[in-house]
Coordinates of C-alpha atoms in Angstrom, one line a residue:
X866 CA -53.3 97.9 204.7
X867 CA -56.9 97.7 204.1
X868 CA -57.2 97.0 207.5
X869 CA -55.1 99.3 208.8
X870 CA -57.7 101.4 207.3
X871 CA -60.7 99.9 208.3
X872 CA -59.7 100.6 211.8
X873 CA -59.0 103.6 211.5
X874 CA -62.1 104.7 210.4
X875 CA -63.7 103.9 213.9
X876 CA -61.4 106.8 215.4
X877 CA -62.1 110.1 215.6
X878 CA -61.0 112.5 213.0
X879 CA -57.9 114.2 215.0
X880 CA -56.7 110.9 215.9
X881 CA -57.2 109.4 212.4
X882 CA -54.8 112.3 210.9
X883 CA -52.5 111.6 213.2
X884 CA -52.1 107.6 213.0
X885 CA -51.9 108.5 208.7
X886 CA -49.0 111.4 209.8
X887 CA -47.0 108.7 211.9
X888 CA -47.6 105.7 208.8
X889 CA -46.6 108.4 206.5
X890 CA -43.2 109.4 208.5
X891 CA -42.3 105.8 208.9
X892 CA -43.0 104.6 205.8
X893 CA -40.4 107.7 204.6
X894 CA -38.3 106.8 207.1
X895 CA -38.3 103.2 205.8
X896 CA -37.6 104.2 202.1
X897 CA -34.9 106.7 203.4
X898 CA -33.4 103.3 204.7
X899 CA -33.7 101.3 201.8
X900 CA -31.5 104.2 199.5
X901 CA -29.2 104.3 201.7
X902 CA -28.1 100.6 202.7
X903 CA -25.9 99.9 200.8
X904 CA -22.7 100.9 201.9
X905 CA -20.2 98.4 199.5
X906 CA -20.1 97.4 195.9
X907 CA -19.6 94.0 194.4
X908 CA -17.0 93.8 191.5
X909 CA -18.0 91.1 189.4
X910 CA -14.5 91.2 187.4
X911 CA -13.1 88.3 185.5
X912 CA -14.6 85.9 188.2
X913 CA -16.8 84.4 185.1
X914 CA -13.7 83.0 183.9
X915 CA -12.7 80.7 186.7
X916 CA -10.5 78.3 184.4
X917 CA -8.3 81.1 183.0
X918 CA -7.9 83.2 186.8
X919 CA -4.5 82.1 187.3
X920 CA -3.3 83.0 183.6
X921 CA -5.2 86.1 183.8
X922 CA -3.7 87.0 187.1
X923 CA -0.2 86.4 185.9
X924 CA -0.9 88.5 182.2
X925 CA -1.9 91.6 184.4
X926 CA 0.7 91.3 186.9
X927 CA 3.5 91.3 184.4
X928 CA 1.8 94.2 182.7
X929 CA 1.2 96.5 185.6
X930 CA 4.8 95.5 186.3
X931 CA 6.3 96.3 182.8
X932 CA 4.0 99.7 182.6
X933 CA 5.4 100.8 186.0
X934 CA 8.9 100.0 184.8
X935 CA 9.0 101.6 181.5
X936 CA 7.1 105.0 182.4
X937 CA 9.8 105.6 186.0
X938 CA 12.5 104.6 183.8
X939 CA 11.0 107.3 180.8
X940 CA 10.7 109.9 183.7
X941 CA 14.4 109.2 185.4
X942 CA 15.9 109.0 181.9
X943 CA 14.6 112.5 181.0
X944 CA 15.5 113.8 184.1
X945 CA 18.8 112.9 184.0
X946 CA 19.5 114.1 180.6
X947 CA 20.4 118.1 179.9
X948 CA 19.7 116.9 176.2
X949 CA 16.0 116.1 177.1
X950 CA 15.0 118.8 179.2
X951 CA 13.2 120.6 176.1
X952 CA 9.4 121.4 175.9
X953 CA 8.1 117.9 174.3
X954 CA 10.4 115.3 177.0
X955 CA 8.9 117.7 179.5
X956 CA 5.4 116.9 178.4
X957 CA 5.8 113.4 177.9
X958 CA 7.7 113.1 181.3
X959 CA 4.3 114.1 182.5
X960 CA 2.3 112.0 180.3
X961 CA 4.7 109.1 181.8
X962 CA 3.5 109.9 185.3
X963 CA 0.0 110.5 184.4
X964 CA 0.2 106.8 183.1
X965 CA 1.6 106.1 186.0
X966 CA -1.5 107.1 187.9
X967 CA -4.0 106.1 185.7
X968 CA -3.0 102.2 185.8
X969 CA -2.8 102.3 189.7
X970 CA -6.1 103.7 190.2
X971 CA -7.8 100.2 188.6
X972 CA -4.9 97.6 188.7
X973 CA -4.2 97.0 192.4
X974 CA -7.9 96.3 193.2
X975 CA -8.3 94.1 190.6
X976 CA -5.3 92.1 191.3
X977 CA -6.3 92.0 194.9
X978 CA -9.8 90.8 193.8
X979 CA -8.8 87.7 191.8
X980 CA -8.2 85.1 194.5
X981 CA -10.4 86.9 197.0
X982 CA -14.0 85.1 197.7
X983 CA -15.7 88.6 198.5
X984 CA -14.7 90.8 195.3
X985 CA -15.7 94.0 197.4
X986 CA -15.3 97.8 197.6
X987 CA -16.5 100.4 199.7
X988 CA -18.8 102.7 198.1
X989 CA -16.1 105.6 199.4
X990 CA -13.3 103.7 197.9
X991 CA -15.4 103.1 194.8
X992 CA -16.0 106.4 194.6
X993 CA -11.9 107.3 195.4
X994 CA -10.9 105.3 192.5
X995 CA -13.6 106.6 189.7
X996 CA -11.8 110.3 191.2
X997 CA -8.3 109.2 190.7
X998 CA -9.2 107.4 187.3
X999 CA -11.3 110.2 185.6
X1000 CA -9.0 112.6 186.6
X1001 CA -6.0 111.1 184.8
X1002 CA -8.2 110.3 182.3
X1003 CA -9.0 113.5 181.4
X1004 CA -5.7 115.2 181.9
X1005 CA -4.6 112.9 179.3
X1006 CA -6.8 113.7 177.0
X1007 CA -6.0 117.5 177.9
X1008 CA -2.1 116.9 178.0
X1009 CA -2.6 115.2 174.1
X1010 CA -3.6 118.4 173.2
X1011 CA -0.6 120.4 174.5
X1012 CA 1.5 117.6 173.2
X1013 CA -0.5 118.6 169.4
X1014 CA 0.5 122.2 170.1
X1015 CA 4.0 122.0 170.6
X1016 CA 4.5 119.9 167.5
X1017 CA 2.5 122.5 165.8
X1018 CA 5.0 124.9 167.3
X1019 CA 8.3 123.0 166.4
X1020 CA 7.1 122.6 162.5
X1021 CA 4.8 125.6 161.2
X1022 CA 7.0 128.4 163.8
X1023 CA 10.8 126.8 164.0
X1024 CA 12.4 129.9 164.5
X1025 CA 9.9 131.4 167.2
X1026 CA 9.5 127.8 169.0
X1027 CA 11.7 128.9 172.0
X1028 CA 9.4 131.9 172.7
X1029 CA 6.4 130.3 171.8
X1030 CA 6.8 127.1 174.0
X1031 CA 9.0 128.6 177.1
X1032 CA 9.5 127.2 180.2
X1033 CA 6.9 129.4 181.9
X1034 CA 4.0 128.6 179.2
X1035 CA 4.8 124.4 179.2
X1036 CA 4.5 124.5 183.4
X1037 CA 1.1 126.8 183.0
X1038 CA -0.3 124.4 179.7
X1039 CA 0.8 121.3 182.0
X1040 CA -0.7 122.6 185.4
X1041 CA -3.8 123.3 183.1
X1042 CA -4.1 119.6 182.3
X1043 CA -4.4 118.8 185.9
X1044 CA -6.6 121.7 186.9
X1045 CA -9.2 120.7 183.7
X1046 CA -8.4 116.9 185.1
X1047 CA -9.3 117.6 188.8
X1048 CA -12.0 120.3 187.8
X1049 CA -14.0 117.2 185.7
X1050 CA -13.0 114.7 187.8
X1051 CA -14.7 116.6 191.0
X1052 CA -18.4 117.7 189.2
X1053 CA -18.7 113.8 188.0
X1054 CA -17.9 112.5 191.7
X1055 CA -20.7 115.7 192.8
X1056 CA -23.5 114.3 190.5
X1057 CA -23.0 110.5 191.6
X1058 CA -22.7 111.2 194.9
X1059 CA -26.0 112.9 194.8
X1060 CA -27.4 109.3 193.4
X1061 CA -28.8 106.4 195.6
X1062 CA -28.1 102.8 195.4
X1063 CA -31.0 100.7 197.0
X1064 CA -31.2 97.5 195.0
X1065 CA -28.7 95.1 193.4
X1066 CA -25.1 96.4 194.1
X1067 CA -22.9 94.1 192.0
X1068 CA -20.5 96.1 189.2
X1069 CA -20.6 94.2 186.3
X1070 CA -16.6 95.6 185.6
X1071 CA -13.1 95.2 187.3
X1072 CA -13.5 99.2 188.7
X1073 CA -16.1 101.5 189.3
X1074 CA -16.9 103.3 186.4
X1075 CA -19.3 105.6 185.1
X1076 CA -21.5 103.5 182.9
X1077 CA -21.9 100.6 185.4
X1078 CA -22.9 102.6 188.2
X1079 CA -25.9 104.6 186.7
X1080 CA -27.2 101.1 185.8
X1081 CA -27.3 99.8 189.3
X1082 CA -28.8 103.7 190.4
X1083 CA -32.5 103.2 191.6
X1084 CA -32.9 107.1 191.6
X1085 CA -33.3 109.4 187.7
X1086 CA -29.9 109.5 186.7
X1087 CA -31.0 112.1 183.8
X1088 CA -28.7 115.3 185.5
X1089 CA -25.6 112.6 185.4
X1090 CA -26.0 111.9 182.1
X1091 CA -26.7 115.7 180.9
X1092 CA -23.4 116.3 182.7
X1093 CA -21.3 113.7 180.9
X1094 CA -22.4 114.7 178.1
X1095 CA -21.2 118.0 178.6
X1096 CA -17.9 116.8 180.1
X1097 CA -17.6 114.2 176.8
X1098 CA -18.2 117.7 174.4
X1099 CA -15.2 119.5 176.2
X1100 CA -12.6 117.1 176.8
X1101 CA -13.4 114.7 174.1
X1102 CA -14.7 116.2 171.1
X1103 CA -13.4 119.7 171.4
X1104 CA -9.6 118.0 172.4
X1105 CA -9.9 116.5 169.4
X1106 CA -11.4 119.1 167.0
X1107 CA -8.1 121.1 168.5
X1108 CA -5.9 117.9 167.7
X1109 CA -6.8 117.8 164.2
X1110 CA -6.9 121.5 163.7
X1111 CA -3.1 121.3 165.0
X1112 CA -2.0 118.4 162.4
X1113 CA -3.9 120.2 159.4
X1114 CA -1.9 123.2 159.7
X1115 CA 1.3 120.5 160.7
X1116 CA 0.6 118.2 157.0
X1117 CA 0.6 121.8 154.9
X1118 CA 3.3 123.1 156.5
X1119 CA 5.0 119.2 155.8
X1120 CA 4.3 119.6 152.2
X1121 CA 6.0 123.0 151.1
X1122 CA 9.4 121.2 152.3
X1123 CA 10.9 120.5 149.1
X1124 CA 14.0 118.1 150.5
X1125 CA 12.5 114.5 151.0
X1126 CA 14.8 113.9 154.2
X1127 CA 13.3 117.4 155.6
X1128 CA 9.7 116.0 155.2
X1129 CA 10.5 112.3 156.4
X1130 CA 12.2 113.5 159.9
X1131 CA 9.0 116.2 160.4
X1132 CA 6.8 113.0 159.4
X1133 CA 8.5 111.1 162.2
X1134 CA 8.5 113.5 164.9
X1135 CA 4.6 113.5 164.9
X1136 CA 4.3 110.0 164.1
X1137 CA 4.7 108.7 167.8
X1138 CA 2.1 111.3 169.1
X1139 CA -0.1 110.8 166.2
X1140 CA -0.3 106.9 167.1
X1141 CA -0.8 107.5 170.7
X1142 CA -3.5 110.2 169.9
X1143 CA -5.7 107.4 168.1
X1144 CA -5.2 104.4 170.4
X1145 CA -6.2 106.6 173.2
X1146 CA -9.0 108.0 171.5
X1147 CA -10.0 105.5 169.3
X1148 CA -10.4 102.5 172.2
X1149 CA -11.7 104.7 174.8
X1150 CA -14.9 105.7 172.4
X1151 CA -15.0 102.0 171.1
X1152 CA -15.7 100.6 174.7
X1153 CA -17.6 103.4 176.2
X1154 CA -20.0 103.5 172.9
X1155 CA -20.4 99.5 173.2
X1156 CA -21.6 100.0 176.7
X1157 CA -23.7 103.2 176.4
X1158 CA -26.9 100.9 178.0
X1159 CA -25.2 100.4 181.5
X1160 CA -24.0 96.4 181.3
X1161 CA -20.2 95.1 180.6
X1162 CA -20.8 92.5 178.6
X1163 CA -17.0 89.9 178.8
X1164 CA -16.2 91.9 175.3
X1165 CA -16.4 95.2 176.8
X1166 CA -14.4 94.1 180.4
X1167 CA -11.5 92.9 178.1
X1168 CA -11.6 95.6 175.4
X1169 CA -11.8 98.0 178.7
X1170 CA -8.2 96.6 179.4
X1171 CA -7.3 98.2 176.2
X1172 CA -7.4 101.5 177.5
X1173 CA -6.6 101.5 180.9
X1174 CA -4.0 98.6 181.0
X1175 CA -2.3 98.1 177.9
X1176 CA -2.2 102.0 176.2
X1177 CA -0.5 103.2 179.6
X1178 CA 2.2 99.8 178.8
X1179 CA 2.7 101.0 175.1
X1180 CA 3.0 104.9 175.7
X1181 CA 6.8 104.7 176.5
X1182 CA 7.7 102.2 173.9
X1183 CA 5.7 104.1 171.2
X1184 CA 7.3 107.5 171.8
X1185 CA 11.0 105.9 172.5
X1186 CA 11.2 103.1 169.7
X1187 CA 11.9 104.8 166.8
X1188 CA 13.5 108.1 168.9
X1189 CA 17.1 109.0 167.8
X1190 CA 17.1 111.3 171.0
X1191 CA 16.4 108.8 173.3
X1192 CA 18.4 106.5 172.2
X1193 CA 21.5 108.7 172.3
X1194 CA 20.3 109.5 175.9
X1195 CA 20.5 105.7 177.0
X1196 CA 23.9 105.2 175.0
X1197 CA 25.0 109.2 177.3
X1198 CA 23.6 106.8 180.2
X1199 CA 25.4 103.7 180.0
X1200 CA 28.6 105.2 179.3
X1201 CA 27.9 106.9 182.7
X1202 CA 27.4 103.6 184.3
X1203 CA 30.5 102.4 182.7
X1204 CA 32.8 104.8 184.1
X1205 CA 31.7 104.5 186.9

């Protein structure tokens, strides 16, 4: 450079300015390059647990399996069954399918990725699954709060719950999930789009997500972060606020039932919505305030399973287990099978 310099100073002015203009353009051009190269995404996985890959591989096979089984066979059951077309089989029919959804955005890949020597992924495709996962994502956490609502409606309004929760109003609440879903979903995929990725491109995680990717950004990521904060305040913290407003006014309405039996079966029909509520909520701060600094430590990888593997497995179980009407729906169905 100092050279480069030197001999320049032996030329005259016109020519000087414009050797420094041409330097200037390619040394732009060169940077412009260097942000924009790469073009695919290492993900590192589980492939720091080469002794265990086969086990591993098998565990999250059988549990994609079982998830996929137990959420079609929630959705078919409630179809089938006059008995179960009511307001809150007709949101969890939909939480079913958005469980559906969420575990297929992150499971394939990585399944794919374990026996593969080049764990890769496009940066469209990484950017297509972050889509598909953040907008199920936050649909669920928007269709939790209809799901709140509608128990609020059965218990503190019984006698006005048909007006109150008609077919109209569930199909508008539940197409609002997916618009807020698709709505967050899009402005996140707007600001990281927007970011460049010019040095190490290896994901320290088994999907693209938020976190990981602002880490490996070599541009200010500040806007991104402003805007999931924002997005974090509206579908996390106000959801909830809503969802605790709802069971407040659902415990004192609980508690001026004077018959023991009357207060145990109200208990009960929140009880399955109130334990999905907190594992959903409860895991998915866990692992996203352990990795606020950008890395995936093997902790947070495995806890991430959690959330977007297990939770989607247990949804159907949790909700049908200890559910008279479901059970009386599969007894309706086998009966059909028999006669026939």
């Amino acid at each position: 450079m100092h050279k480069k310099v030197a001999t320049l100073s032996f030329l005259p002015s016109h020519h000087r300015l414009l050797c420094l203009l041409s330097h200037t353009r390619s040394s732009e051009a060169m940077t412009h390059r260097n942000l924009t190269e790469i073009t695919q995404f290492i993900l590192l996985g589980f492939s720091d647990f080469p002794r265990i890959t086969a086990v591993l591989f098998v565990t999250f096979l059988l549990t994609y399996v079982t998830t996929l089984t137990w959420n079609l066979a929630l959705v078919v059951l409630i179809r089938m069954d006059p008995h179960l077309h009511t307001p809150m089989y007709f949101f969890l029919s939909n939480l079913s399918c958005i469980d559906l959804c969420y575990v297929t955005s992150t499971v394939p890949k990585m399944l794919s990725n374990f026996f593969q020597q080049q764990q890769t992924i496009s940066f469209a495709g990484c950017m297509v699954q972050y889509f598909f996962f953040s907008t199920m994502g936050l649909s669920e956490s928007c269709l939790m709060t209809a799901m709140a609502y509608d128990r609020y409606a059965a218990i503190c309004n019984p006698l006005l719950y048909s007006a109150i929760m008609s077919p109209s109003r569930c199909a508008g609440m539940v197409l609002g999930t997916y618009t807020a879903g698709l709505t967050g979903a899009f402005s996140q995929i707007c600001s990281l789009l927007q970011l460049h990725f010019c040095g190490s491109n290896v994901i320290s995680h088994f999907f693209c997500d938020m976190p990981q990717l602002l880490k490996i950004s070599c541009t200010d990521t500040f806007f991104v972060q402003v805007l999931t904060a924002i997005l974090t305040m509206f579908y996390g913290i106000a959801n909830v606020l809503l969802i605790v407003i709802s069971y407040g006014y659902i415990v004192r309405s609980i508690l001026k039932i004077t018959s023991a039996k009357g207060r145990s079966k109200a208990f009960n029909t929140c009880a399955s919505h109130l334990t999905a509520v907190s594992l959903f909520y409860t895991s998915s701060i866990f692992v996203y305030l352990s990795s606020s600094s950008g890395g995936s430590s093997s902790f947070d990888r495995f806890a991430s399973v959690f959330y977007t593997v297990v939770i989607p497995m247990l949804n159907p179980l949790i909700y049908s287990l200890r559910n008279k009407e479901i059970k009386d729906a599969l007894k309706r169905l086998q009966k059909k099978i028999d006669y026939c």
